[in-house]
Amino acid sequence: MQNAVVLALITAGIALLLALSPVGRAMEEEFGLAWLFKLRGPVPPPADVALVTLDRQSARRLSLPPQVRLWPRALRARMIDDLKRRGATAIAIDLTLETPTDIIQDGALSRSIAAARSVILVEAMEREELVVTDAEGRPAGQMAILKSVPPIEPFAKAAAALAPFPLPKVAARTNEFWAFKEGDRLTLPAAALQVHAAAVHPAWLGRLREADVPGLETLPPDNDLLNEPGAVQRASQAVRRAFLQAPGLAARLPPPAGRLGDRERRLMEAIDRLHQGPQHYYLNFYGPPGTVTTIPFADLIEDRDVPDLMGRTVFIGVAERTPTNLDTFYTVFSTSDGIDISGVEIAATAFGNLLEDTTLKSPGRPAELGLVVGFGVAIGLLAYLLPAMLAVVATVLLAACWIAASAILFGQSQLWLPVAVPMLVQVPVALFGGLLWQYLSANRERRNVAQAIRYYLPERVAADLAHRPINPGGARDLFYGACVASDAERFTTLAETMTPRDLATLLDSYFAAVFEPIQAGGGTVTDVVGDGVMSVWTAANPEREPRLRAALAALDLARAVERFNRQNPGRTMPTRVGLHAGWIMVGNVGGKGHFAWSVVGDIPNTASRIEGLNKHLGTRLLASDSVVGDLGGEILTRRVGRFRLMGKTGALDIHELVARREEATPAQLRLVSSFGDALEACESGRLPEAVGLFRQVLEEFPDDGPARFHLNRCMNLSVEKSAEDDAAIVRLEVK
């Protein structure tokens, strides 16, 4: 559990540091925001805003020059008159008018702007390089500043408000807009909102004067901010500064008058939020270019059927749905063919966000960091505590739930939760760290157990055999059993060089060493022929226990023989062991008064064949799959192939008993894994690959008999393979 907590804290800590850095914010803006918009999809824009686009199609229809700046300003005056006649509450023109043209044309436009009393003109933003001098007047460097360039004086005096609208024209994605800029001056969308709310100006200013907001004494006494040039900006700046300097001002404001209708109350709340809110916001785009209600300039001039504009704010500007349009900005809804959203549509989007309070919102820095930490802790614990496959599934499900919840909150409440850092950092770190840590911990536990085993004897498994009276000639019972056949090498050579007495003494010591682990493991020695021993573990029904005891006894038998050989240098008797399991007949076998208690059936014969297979593979302990197939938890085995033994019609999967699972060494584990990969390649018929893998095994384990056996066999099959050859089955024609 301690490791799980450490991993969880690491996962949470990495994400926390990243979230606190500019890199984390950049990831959320670049990836997380795009994912959330994509999951949400387009949404309907507010009904209070529309666009009039000055595009090339309108120029062609009206026989005008392609450059909008060359269009007669009298046409713009006509457009303003028509919009006012259709009931537009505010007209925001995103076109610079800092140079005069024909006096008649300028005069017509100026009169239309003044008559509308609701036109907001954009101020151009120019970059100016200033030379900085030192105390002696010598150049010491340069400084760049942005200057607002207002429209020419007739237009500036006629407009309800002048406002800048700066947007970054860079390769980076446009995600934000400013509500206030340059000394708390309203930007174009914010000024449009203020003019759009002209109907509630008297009630709004009355509440502010009641709260003694300074700076309002210079405004028109009748509270008509549209009646005097610059009054909209002056009122807004005074209110904005008052809220910034007196945070408790909002609480002192009297509530809106009860006589206000729903629309007026909504407008009052919108301009209250505007002046109390931050300087800039994250844009909540409604969809791809053209989502906001759009009216081509030509449709308006030609008096075609256009949408109802009563009570709407109309934004006017250049908007071309072509990749060549210069007044466009890269956003989350930019299309794959290079179509970006125009600056005027971004201004209209910002206006709609401010009006309906749908700008993107953060849960707050502490809450955001808490969510990231909580997600990191949860996913770190899952990745470590659960098994590998369950950890992957649980992590993916948790990540999917996080994405789903974030998408729902984003779509319904405009709440922007972090998704890029959790998905791109925390999930991979937790999964990789958890699975790696599990693997390292498992290896460390195995090493610890192996180290502890060196100081303690292994636990001895005891079992009682059922005893009953035996009736010679009839005392035969069918049991399920595991047979262990063992045979000593070099016995014939030793017998030729020793006297019978010395040989008998040596065999007594040898059999004592062999019998001890068999009997200690609950087995019964059924036959001793020369230097060979057959023993059996039985049960009434197919059970796991006798097979496990037989396999453990075989491992102990191998150890006992090793001790015997160390104690008898020059007279060693290396021993091969074979195990097989199945139904056997146990009882007295014989006749005419001579009986032998033995085990009868195919199982002991096959165990002997498996024992003989050791000679070909260079191994000591081999068992069939019927013995060790489900003993992997206790015993480390290595599958060495599928063999059709001499005299047998069927093939058997044969395993080498390597060690008790808790005693397995890292080298043995590596051997089992790498050999298994090589054998799988061989049996699948990928012979060249198998040859290479077996050679790699032999590089680390040069004395490994099974690897050498299969290497030679794969090389032979690669050269001489015939139709009857099968790489998956080894056929032995000799014992």
XYZ file of C-alpha atoms in Angstrom:
735
model
C 0.000 0.000 0.000
C 2.892 2.311 0.786
C 4.237 1.923 -2.749
C 0.795 2.672 -4.182
C 0.610 5.900 -2.177
C 4.094 6.899 -3.313
C 3.178 6.305 -6.964
C -0.071 8.235 -6.527
C 1.777 11.181 -5.012
C 4.378 11.105 -7.788
C 1.648 11.114 -10.446
C -0.165 13.957 -8.714
C 3.046 15.905 -8.060
C 4.255 15.802 -11.662
C 0.902 17.041 -12.908
C 0.758 19.694 -10.185
C 4.140 21.123 -11.149
C 3.148 21.058 -14.789
C -0.201 22.699 -14.094
C 1.544 25.503 -12.194
C 3.896 26.165 -15.098
C 3.208 28.007 -18.361
C 3.702 24.710 -20.164
C 0.640 23.224 -18.478
C -1.533 26.201 -19.425
C -0.230 26.061 -22.989
C -1.120 22.353 -23.178
C -4.650 23.020 -21.970
C -5.129 25.846 -24.462
C -3.627 23.971 -27.385
C -5.049 20.502 -26.805
C -7.555 20.457 -23.951
C -9.643 23.371 -25.208
C -9.737 21.955 -28.730
C -10.909 18.551 -27.439
C -13.670 20.108 -25.360
C -14.964 22.234 -28.236
C -14.864 19.220 -30.532
C -16.787 17.089 -28.042
C -19.342 19.826 -27.484
C -19.751 20.721 -31.169
C -21.450 23.863 -32.555
C -24.166 25.559 -30.498
C -26.756 28.193 -31.495
C -25.469 31.777 -31.142
C -27.521 34.310 -29.151
C -30.441 35.921 -30.961
C -29.257 39.413 -29.948
C -26.310 39.576 -32.368
C -25.857 39.506 -36.141
C -23.167 40.238 -38.718
C -23.188 42.325 -41.865
C -20.263 41.135 -43.960
C -18.485 43.265 -46.519
C -17.312 40.580 -48.900
C -16.244 40.145 -52.506
C -19.540 38.602 -53.504
C -21.305 41.804 -52.429
C -18.706 43.829 -54.310
C -19.440 41.908 -57.507
C -23.201 42.193 -57.071
C -22.986 45.953 -56.465
C -20.235 46.556 -59.061
C -17.857 47.830 -56.388
C -14.059 47.558 -56.181
C -12.712 44.434 -54.431
C -11.029 46.621 -51.806
C -13.589 47.573 -49.159
C -11.744 50.806 -48.323
C -12.604 52.074 -51.833
C -16.338 51.564 -51.472
C -18.360 54.806 -51.364
C -18.972 55.829 -47.794
C -22.467 56.922 -48.796
C -23.282 53.201 -49.131
C -22.141 52.650 -45.550
C -24.341 55.582 -44.507
C -27.250 53.937 -46.273
C -26.465 50.682 -44.492
C -26.482 52.393 -41.084
C -29.807 54.093 -41.862
C -31.311 50.767 -42.911
C -30.045 48.945 -39.820
C -31.470 51.621 -37.555
C -34.767 51.478 -39.421
C -34.851 47.697 -38.879
C -34.527 48.190 -35.132
C -30.831 47.493 -34.442
C -29.975 48.646 -30.917
C -26.239 49.003 -31.518
C -24.091 49.057 -34.659
C -20.420 48.129 -34.187
C -18.286 48.903 -37.230
C -14.994 46.980 -37.365
C -13.567 49.154 -40.161
C -10.928 51.829 -39.699
C -11.949 55.340 -40.753
C -8.817 57.307 -39.897
C -8.457 58.941 -43.346
C -10.883 61.352 -45.045
C -12.240 60.773 -48.556
C -14.741 62.713 -50.589
C -16.309 65.433 -48.443
C -19.824 64.591 -49.622
C -19.372 60.897 -48.925
C -17.812 61.571 -45.497
C -20.560 64.008 -44.670
C -23.282 61.502 -45.510
C -21.640 58.850 -43.354
C -21.099 61.306 -40.497
C -24.753 62.339 -40.525
C -25.938 58.726 -40.546
C -23.663 57.874 -37.598
C -24.928 60.860 -35.639
C -28.568 60.165 -36.464
C -28.316 56.535 -35.390
C -26.888 57.509 -31.932
C -25.857 53.896 -31.509
C -22.774 53.433 -33.678
C -19.515 52.195 -32.161
C -16.423 52.768 -34.301
C -13.249 50.768 -33.948
C -9.972 52.522 -33.276
C -7.037 51.267 -35.303
C -4.053 49.929 -33.367
C -0.639 50.990 -34.661
C 2.778 49.858 -33.497
C 5.222 52.736 -32.984
C 8.944 52.348 -32.411
C 10.398 54.938 -30.010
C 14.097 55.639 -29.551
C 15.161 55.595 -25.909
C 17.998 57.968 -24.969
C 20.311 58.067 -21.991
C 20.925 60.994 -19.624
C 23.169 62.659 -22.197
C 20.630 62.356 -24.989
C 22.370 59.568 -26.841
C 20.317 56.643 -28.283
C 20.232 53.792 -25.801
C 17.742 51.453 -27.451
C 14.232 51.193 -28.852
C 10.813 50.665 -27.315
C 7.684 49.535 -29.145
C 4.261 50.807 -28.086
C 0.743 50.298 -29.427
C -1.201 53.469 -30.159
C -4.907 53.826 -30.790
C -5.677 55.754 -33.948
C -9.222 57.202 -33.789
C -11.410 57.833 -36.842
C -11.374 61.298 -38.384
C -12.958 63.980 -36.223
C -16.417 64.138 -37.873
C -16.914 60.423 -37.382
C -15.434 60.422 -33.868
C -17.791 63.196 -32.725
C -20.817 61.537 -34.307
C -20.195 58.041 -32.861
C -21.774 56.816 -29.650
C -18.407 55.345 -28.666
C -14.907 54.696 -29.937
C -13.195 51.482 -28.915
C -10.129 49.428 -29.849
C -10.309 45.723 -30.590
C -6.822 44.202 -30.362
C -6.392 40.561 -31.352
C -3.047 38.780 -31.825
C -2.345 38.202 -35.512
C 0.131 35.383 -34.961
C 0.343 31.679 -35.766
C -0.870 30.797 -32.284
C -4.537 30.041 -31.719
C -6.806 32.899 -30.688
C -8.490 31.897 -27.438
C -9.026 35.152 -25.557
C -10.402 38.658 -25.978
C -10.065 41.804 -23.934
C -13.062 43.555 -22.431
C -10.919 46.477 -21.238
C -7.693 47.781 -22.713
C -5.449 50.827 -22.366
C -6.421 52.297 -19.034
C -9.694 50.434 -18.592
C -11.190 51.563 -21.868
C -13.997 49.412 -23.274
C -13.018 47.334 -26.292
C -15.328 47.005 -29.292
C -17.487 44.078 -28.042
C -17.721 45.547 -24.518
C -18.624 49.009 -25.865
C -21.242 47.398 -28.106
C -22.746 45.757 -25.019
C -22.830 49.094 -23.215
C -24.621 50.765 -26.147
C -26.893 47.745 -26.588
C -27.981 48.314 -22.970
C -28.817 52.020 -23.528
C -32.408 51.412 -22.427
C -31.239 50.734 -18.855
C -28.582 53.480 -18.662
C -30.738 55.772 -16.483
C -31.565 53.008 -13.996
C -27.959 51.748 -14.046
C -26.449 55.188 -13.432
C -29.047 55.930 -10.785
C -27.969 52.883 -8.799
C -24.327 53.868 -9.157
C -24.923 57.447 -8.032
C -26.885 56.110 -5.092
C -23.773 54.174 -4.115
C -21.630 57.356 -4.450
C -19.476 56.048 -7.307
C -16.973 58.834 -8.076
C -16.380 60.154 -11.595
C -20.030 60.220 -12.710
C -20.438 63.957 -12.151
C -19.067 64.762 -15.618
C -21.761 62.746 -17.397
C -24.897 64.193 -18.994
C -27.416 65.024 -16.275
C -30.258 63.285 -18.064
C -28.263 60.045 -17.975
C -28.333 59.790 -21.767
C -24.830 58.511 -22.439
C -25.450 58.432 -26.190
C -26.120 62.166 -26.328
C -22.572 63.322 -25.730
C -19.406 62.101 -27.525
C -17.195 60.016 -25.259
C -19.770 59.691 -22.474
C -20.042 55.913 -22.840
C -16.306 55.422 -22.345
C -16.090 57.979 -19.519
C -18.954 56.401 -17.593
C -17.532 52.931 -18.079
C -14.035 53.967 -16.995
C -15.355 55.632 -13.859
C -17.421 52.598 -12.894
C -14.628 50.177 -13.724
C -12.108 52.061 -11.594
C -14.586 52.303 -8.729
C -15.097 48.531 -8.694
C -11.347 47.891 -8.879
C -10.545 50.326 -6.066
C -13.460 49.343 -3.818
C -14.044 45.567 -3.937
C -17.026 45.927 -1.605
C -18.833 48.308 -3.925
C -20.904 45.568 -5.515
C -22.454 44.731 -2.160
C -23.443 48.387 -1.623
C -25.305 48.720 -4.896
C -29.068 48.861 -4.470
C -30.975 46.118 -6.292
C -32.418 46.882 -9.732
C -35.802 48.554 -9.689
C -38.732 46.182 -9.598
C -40.348 47.875 -12.583
C -37.682 46.561 -14.923
C -38.766 43.816 -17.286
C -36.887 40.577 -17.862
C -34.930 41.954 -20.822
C -33.937 45.138 -18.984
C -32.927 43.176 -15.917
C -30.790 40.882 -18.079
C -29.068 43.893 -19.656
C -28.471 45.463 -16.236
C -26.866 42.259 -14.979
C -24.701 42.020 -18.097
C -23.163 45.498 -17.748
C -22.758 44.969 -13.991
C -20.803 41.766 -14.696
C -18.766 43.534 -17.348
C -17.481 46.232 -15.007
C -16.912 43.893 -12.080
C -15.253 41.175 -14.131
C -11.704 40.550 -15.330
C -9.867 42.482 -18.002
C -9.909 39.625 -20.477
C -11.887 36.403 -21.024
C -11.606 33.103 -22.831
C -13.816 32.982 -25.920
C -16.682 30.529 -26.038
C -16.948 30.008 -29.792
C -20.333 28.990 -31.118
C -19.022 27.032 -34.056
C -17.103 27.248 -37.339
C -16.959 30.415 -39.465
C -20.431 31.717 -40.321
C -22.197 30.310 -37.231
C -23.288 33.777 -36.061
C -26.269 35.068 -38.113
C -24.658 36.594 -41.203
C -26.113 39.082 -43.727
C -24.137 39.941 -46.861
C -23.790 43.697 -47.398
C -25.440 43.407 -50.829
C -28.582 41.819 -49.345
C -29.003 44.811 -47.070
C -28.391 47.391 -49.772
C -30.654 45.611 -52.274
C -33.349 45.310 -49.593
C -33.587 41.574 -49.907
C -35.233 39.360 -47.317
C -32.942 39.558 -44.305
C -33.407 38.228 -40.753
C -35.291 40.305 -38.234
C -32.851 42.760 -36.614
C -35.190 44.282 -34.042
C -33.384 44.576 -30.714
C -30.143 43.155 -32.086
C -26.605 44.452 -32.050
C -25.117 44.307 -35.524
C -21.387 43.982 -36.173
C -20.089 45.186 -39.548
C -16.768 44.172 -41.025
C -14.831 42.343 -43.695
C -15.507 38.617 -43.613
C -14.446 36.292 -46.405
C -14.749 32.530 -46.098
C -11.543 32.043 -48.083
C -7.981 31.184 -47.017
C -6.754 34.476 -48.528
C -8.730 36.751 -46.203
C -6.250 38.744 -44.120
C -8.671 39.741 -41.376
C -9.085 36.213 -40.012
C -7.708 34.411 -36.984
C -6.785 30.823 -36.257
C -9.197 29.325 -33.703
C -10.364 25.933 -32.449
C -12.995 25.956 -35.220
C -10.650 26.786 -38.092
C -11.324 24.299 -40.865
C -8.840 21.921 -42.442
C -8.950 23.838 -45.735
C -7.527 26.970 -44.097
C -10.771 28.859 -43.394
C -10.414 30.858 -40.178
C -12.904 33.017 -38.278
C -12.974 36.698 -39.193
C -12.108 39.361 -36.648
C -15.597 40.851 -36.819
C -17.204 37.467 -36.062
C -14.856 37.074 -33.097
C -16.025 40.507 -31.886
C -19.659 39.411 -32.283
C -18.850 36.161 -30.406
C -17.246 38.136 -27.575
C -20.323 40.384 -27.407
C -22.611 37.358 -27.185
C -20.435 35.819 -24.473
C -20.557 39.001 -22.382
C -24.272 39.449 -22.866
C -25.254 35.914 -21.910
C -22.425 35.314 -19.402
C -21.157 32.360 -21.436
C -17.450 33.133 -21.520
C -15.359 30.136 -20.514
C -14.897 29.911 -16.771
C -12.273 28.262 -14.627
C -13.177 26.571 -11.333
C -10.460 28.694 -9.744
C -6.790 27.969 -9.348
C -7.030 26.112 -6.006
C -9.952 23.983 -7.208
C -8.260 23.275 -10.529
C -5.052 22.159 -8.829
C -7.067 20.106 -6.352
C -8.834 18.313 -9.184
C -5.544 17.540 -10.905
C -4.046 16.236 -7.656
C -7.147 14.168 -6.870
C -7.190 12.626 -10.332
C -3.486 11.848 -10.051
C -3.905 10.154 -6.675
C -6.877 8.083 -7.866
C -5.261 6.945 -11.090
C -1.939 6.232 -9.364
C -3.603 3.995 -6.771
C -5.552 2.121 -9.442
C -2.479 1.582 -11.587
C -0.490 0.071 -8.720
C -3.027 -1.796 -6.618
C -4.875 -3.617 -9.400
C -3.442 -6.439 -11.535
C -2.010 -5.281 -14.844
C -5.033 -5.892 -17.102
C -7.512 -4.607 -14.527
C -5.299 -1.569 -13.973
C -5.361 -0.733 -17.678
C -9.132 -1.174 -17.895
C -9.805 0.802 -14.711
C -7.469 3.604 -15.779
C -9.094 3.887 -19.199
C -12.569 3.928 -17.607
C -11.553 6.611 -15.118
C -10.023 8.705 -17.901
C -13.187 8.303 -19.992
C -15.334 9.385 -17.042
C -13.112 12.421 -16.526
C -13.409 13.395 -20.195
C -17.179 12.841 -20.167
C -17.690 14.904 -17.015
C -15.454 17.678 -18.333
C -17.325 17.739 -21.649
C -20.722 17.894 -19.917
C -19.672 20.735 -17.610
C -18.075 22.537 -20.542
C -21.198 22.298 -22.673
C -23.746 23.062 -19.954
C -21.940 25.513 -17.656
C -18.982 26.714 -19.788
C -16.741 25.331 -17.034
C -13.293 24.589 -18.391
C -11.634 21.765 -16.477
C -8.102 20.545 -17.235
C -8.061 17.574 -19.602
C -4.768 17.797 -21.500
C -2.503 17.383 -18.459
C -4.549 14.488 -17.008
C -4.779 12.646 -20.339
C -1.340 13.384 -21.797
C 0.698 13.268 -18.581
C -1.062 11.644 -15.639
C -2.595 8.635 -17.392
C 0.659 7.554 -19.129
C 2.775 8.210 -16.017
C 0.397 6.281 -13.762
C 0.053 3.320 -16.107
C 3.724 3.037 -16.942
C 4.822 3.685 -13.365
C 2.242 1.335 -11.846
C 2.954 -1.579 -14.151
C 6.723 -1.085 -13.919
C 6.567 -0.805 -10.148
C 4.445 -3.948 -9.909
C 6.983 -5.808 -12.019
C 9.944 -4.568 -9.977
C 8.163 -5.268 -6.697
C 7.334 -8.825 -7.772
C 10.942 -9.469 -8.727
C 12.158 -7.981 -5.464
C 9.761 -10.186 -3.473
C 11.011 -13.278 -5.279
C 14.592 -12.335 -4.512
C 13.722 -11.700 -0.865
C 12.028 -15.089 -0.573
C 14.985 -16.809 -2.213
C 17.328 -15.036 0.193
C 15.223 -16.043 3.201
C 15.048 -19.668 2.039
C 18.816 -19.875 2.410
C 18.447 -19.561 6.179
C 15.400 -21.804 6.665
C 14.424 -25.283 5.635
C 11.487 -25.388 3.186
C 8.077 -26.314 4.630
C 7.464 -30.046 4.407
C 4.207 -31.223 2.931
C 2.814 -34.270 4.726
C -0.033 -36.519 3.643
C -1.415 -39.780 5.088
C -1.938 -42.681 2.777
C -5.049 -44.726 3.267
C -4.129 -48.221 4.501
C -6.274 -51.233 4.213
C -5.843 -55.018 4.263
C -4.624 -56.433 0.991
C -6.048 -59.612 -0.506
C -3.352 -61.114 -2.719
C -4.706 -61.709 -6.161
C -7.673 -59.462 -5.626
C -6.403 -56.403 -3.824
C -6.318 -54.085 -6.756
C -7.820 -50.613 -6.719
C -8.173 -47.946 -9.351
C -6.676 -44.658 -8.262
C -5.782 -41.372 -9.737
C -2.042 -41.051 -9.293
C 1.164 -39.281 -10.180
C 4.093 -41.522 -11.025
C 7.740 -40.551 -10.641
C 10.315 -42.647 -12.489
C 14.009 -42.125 -11.781
C 17.115 -43.713 -13.192
C 20.812 -43.201 -12.457
C 23.376 -42.620 -15.153
C 26.778 -44.355 -15.192
C 25.497 -47.259 -13.071
C 26.700 -49.858 -15.564
C 30.158 -48.272 -15.713
C 30.397 -48.186 -11.932
C 29.214 -51.806 -11.643
C 32.076 -52.921 -13.932
C 34.692 -51.179 -11.752
C 33.431 -52.119 -8.286
C 33.075 -55.273 -6.281
C 29.514 -56.422 -5.586
C 29.892 -55.573 -1.919
C 31.128 -52.038 -2.623
C 28.446 -51.594 -5.273
C 25.744 -52.732 -2.831
C 26.997 -50.291 -0.194
C 26.990 -47.470 -2.743
C 23.461 -48.384 -3.867
C 22.258 -48.469 -0.269
C 23.513 -44.911 0.233
C 22.058 -43.847 -3.108
C 18.619 -45.334 -2.436
C 18.571 -43.828 1.052
C 19.148 -40.433 -0.526
C 16.392 -41.069 -3.116
C 13.798 -42.638 -0.802
C 13.959 -39.884 1.823
C 12.363 -37.096 -0.231
C 9.824 -39.529 -1.711
C 8.643 -40.710 1.675
C 8.817 -37.240 3.198
C 6.568 -36.044 0.420
C 3.946 -38.733 1.102
C 4.863 -40.940 -1.828
C 5.191 -44.722 -1.967
C 8.076 -46.551 -3.623
C 6.502 -49.249 -5.749
C 9.413 -50.660 -7.737
C 13.203 -50.733 -7.510
C 14.875 -52.300 -10.502
C 18.651 -52.053 -10.608
C 19.310 -48.357 -10.159
C 15.792 -47.309 -11.208
C 13.005 -46.316 -8.810
C 9.247 -45.982 -9.457
C 7.154 -44.125 -6.882
C 3.524 -43.070 -6.797
C 1.207 -40.507 -5.144
C -2.468 -41.481 -5.230
C -5.953 -40.100 -4.596
C -9.479 -41.432 -5.050
C -10.336 -38.776 -7.662
C -8.376 -36.493 -9.952
C -6.904 -33.966 -7.578
C -4.193 -31.381 -7.617
C -2.610 -32.362 -4.308
C -0.907 -35.656 -5.305
C 0.531 -34.060 -8.425
C 1.884 -31.115 -6.447
C 3.473 -33.415 -3.852
C 5.020 -35.579 -6.529
C 6.528 -32.571 -8.301
C 7.888 -31.113 -5.069
C 9.339 -34.495 -4.126
C 11.029 -34.736 -7.521
C 12.718 -31.375 -6.880
C 13.834 -32.565 -3.447
C 15.030 -35.833 -4.976
C 17.269 -33.904 -7.360
C 18.752 -32.001 -4.428
C 19.320 -35.219 -2.461
C 21.159 -36.773 -5.411
C 23.344 -33.663 -5.695
C 24.305 -34.028 -2.024
C 24.986 -37.725 -2.535
C 27.271 -37.022 -5.491
C 29.179 -34.365 -3.535
C 29.724 -36.884 -0.746
C 30.924 -39.570 -3.190
C 33.398 -37.970 -5.561
C 34.505 -40.329 -8.276
C 31.381 -42.514 -7.751
C 28.691 -40.005 -8.706
C 25.339 -41.205 -10.005
C 23.596 -38.334 -11.830
C 19.880 -39.099 -11.933
C 17.140 -38.468 -14.492
C 13.498 -38.132 -13.384
C 10.222 -38.362 -15.337
C 6.683 -37.599 -14.088
C 3.278 -38.458 -15.515
C -0.243 -38.561 -14.026
C -3.525 -40.303 -14.692
C -5.596 -43.325 -13.735
C -3.542 -46.292 -12.471
C -4.181 -49.700 -10.990
C -2.441 -50.204 -7.648
C -2.254 -53.592 -6.003
C -0.699 -57.018 -6.017
C 0.511 -58.352 -9.318
C 1.726 -61.915 -9.789
C 0.573 -65.490 -9.579
C 1.173 -68.969 -8.169
C 1.857 -67.643 -4.737
C 4.236 -64.911 -5.777
C 2.946 -61.377 -5.833
C 4.502 -57.950 -6.023
C 2.759 -54.780 -4.884
C 3.105 -52.520 -7.834
C 1.443 -49.963 -10.036
C 0.023 -51.043 -13.371
C -1.066 -49.043 -16.376
C 0.097 -46.718 -19.097
C 0.969 -43.951 -16.641
C 4.125 -45.527 -15.128
C 5.288 -46.678 -18.570
C 4.918 -43.151 -19.933
C 6.710 -41.728 -16.877
C 9.643 -44.016 -17.769
C 9.597 -42.788 -21.375
C 9.636 -39.189 -20.118
C 12.540 -40.013 -17.842
C 14.433 -41.319 -20.870
C 13.748 -38.115 -22.774
C 16.160 -36.342 -20.419
C 19.032 -38.045 -22.258
C 18.127 -36.275 -25.519
C 17.479 -32.867 -23.973
C 20.331 -32.788 -21.476
C 17.910 -32.235 -18.584
C 17.286 -33.887 -15.200
C 13.618 -33.336 -14.316
C 10.865 -33.655 -16.911
C 7.098 -33.907 -16.401
C 4.041 -34.107 -18.611
C 1.503 -31.300 -18.784
C -0.975 -33.553 -16.965
C 1.237 -33.223 -13.872
C 2.325 -29.573 -13.802
C -0.205 -27.873 -16.056
C -1.830 -25.991 -13.150
C 1.059 -25.891 -10.696
C 2.597 -22.667 -11.944
C 1.839 -20.882 -8.711
C 4.075 -23.195 -6.697
C 6.600 -24.496 -9.200
C 8.547 -22.723 -11.904
C 8.443 -24.906 -15.020
C 9.721 -24.564 -18.531
C 7.789 -26.073 -21.387
C 10.413 -27.810 -23.571
C 8.180 -28.956 -26.431
C 5.543 -31.380 -27.622
C 6.890 -34.907 -28.086
C 5.595 -38.163 -29.494
C 7.632 -40.657 -27.523
C 8.745 -43.988 -28.846
C 5.942 -46.539 -28.839
C 3.280 -43.879 -28.158
C 0.604 -42.805 -30.627
C -0.238 -39.483 -29.044
C 1.946 -36.458 -28.395
C 2.570 -34.964 -24.963
C 3.493 -31.465 -23.842
C 6.633 -31.862 -21.734
C 7.876 -29.423 -19.075
C 11.133 -29.147 -17.210
C 10.822 -28.688 -13.438
C 13.116 -25.738 -12.741
C 12.570 -24.865 -9.095
C 10.037 -24.074 -6.440
C 8.397 -20.835 -7.464
C 9.548 -19.027 -4.344
C 13.108 -20.295 -4.837
C 13.416 -19.383 -8.494
C 16.404 -17.187 -9.304
C 16.308 -14.231 -11.681
C 18.539 -16.174 -14.076
C 16.073 -19.067 -14.108
C 13.199 -16.673 -14.753
C 15.086 -15.125 -17.655
C 15.858 -18.531 -19.092
C 12.209 -19.624 -18.924
C 11.018 -16.427 -20.601
C 13.604 -16.250 -23.385
C 13.413 -20.003 -24.083
C 9.614 -19.804 -24.239
C 9.808 -17.064 -26.900
C 12.225 -19.147 -28.954
C 10.120 -22.311 -28.654
C 6.958 -20.460 -29.650
C 8.712 -19.190 -32.794
C 9.891 -22.719 -33.612
C 6.497 -24.350 -33.138
C 4.845 -21.604 -35.195
C 7.097 -22.460 -38.112
C 9.156 -19.251 -37.921
C 12.364 -21.226 -38.101
C 14.901 -18.482 -38.936
C 13.570 -16.385 -36.062
C 13.658 -19.407 -33.750
C 17.278 -20.144 -34.665
C 18.262 -16.607 -33.728
C 16.357 -16.715 -30.438
C 17.798 -20.078 -29.401
C 21.277 -18.753 -30.126
C 20.563 -15.770 -27.878
C 19.537 -18.191 -25.112
C 22.758 -20.134 -25.519
C 24.833 -16.963 -25.389
C 23.639 -16.398 -21.818
C 23.155 -20.072 -20.908
C 25.724 -22.007 -22.965
C 25.055 -25.315 -21.154
C 21.312 -25.323 -21.708
C 20.454 -28.665 -23.313
C 16.886 -27.943 -24.526
C 18.021 -24.795 -26.319
C 20.812 -26.679 -28.072
C 18.470 -29.561 -28.956
C 15.878 -27.290 -30.544
C 18.504 -25.117 -32.231
C 19.891 -28.153 -34.064
C 16.392 -29.354 -34.890
C 15.291 -25.955 -36.273
C 18.448 -25.739 -38.376
C 17.803 -29.220 -39.783
C 14.146 -28.432 -40.508
C 15.140 -25.223 -42.257
C 17.356 -27.188 -44.640
C 15.623 -30.562 -45.034
C 11.978 -29.988 -44.171
C 9.658 -32.456 -45.871
C 5.875 -32.723 -46.102
C 5.514 -34.962 -43.078
C 7.677 -32.830 -40.824
C 5.863 -30.774 -38.221
C 7.823 -28.119 -36.328
C 5.325 -28.263 -33.480
C 5.833 -31.974 -32.647
C 9.101 -33.791 -31.987
C 8.976 -37.481 -32.932
C 11.421 -39.754 -31.110
C 12.126 -43.169 -32.522
C 14.537 -44.233 -29.750
C 14.250 -44.411 -25.977
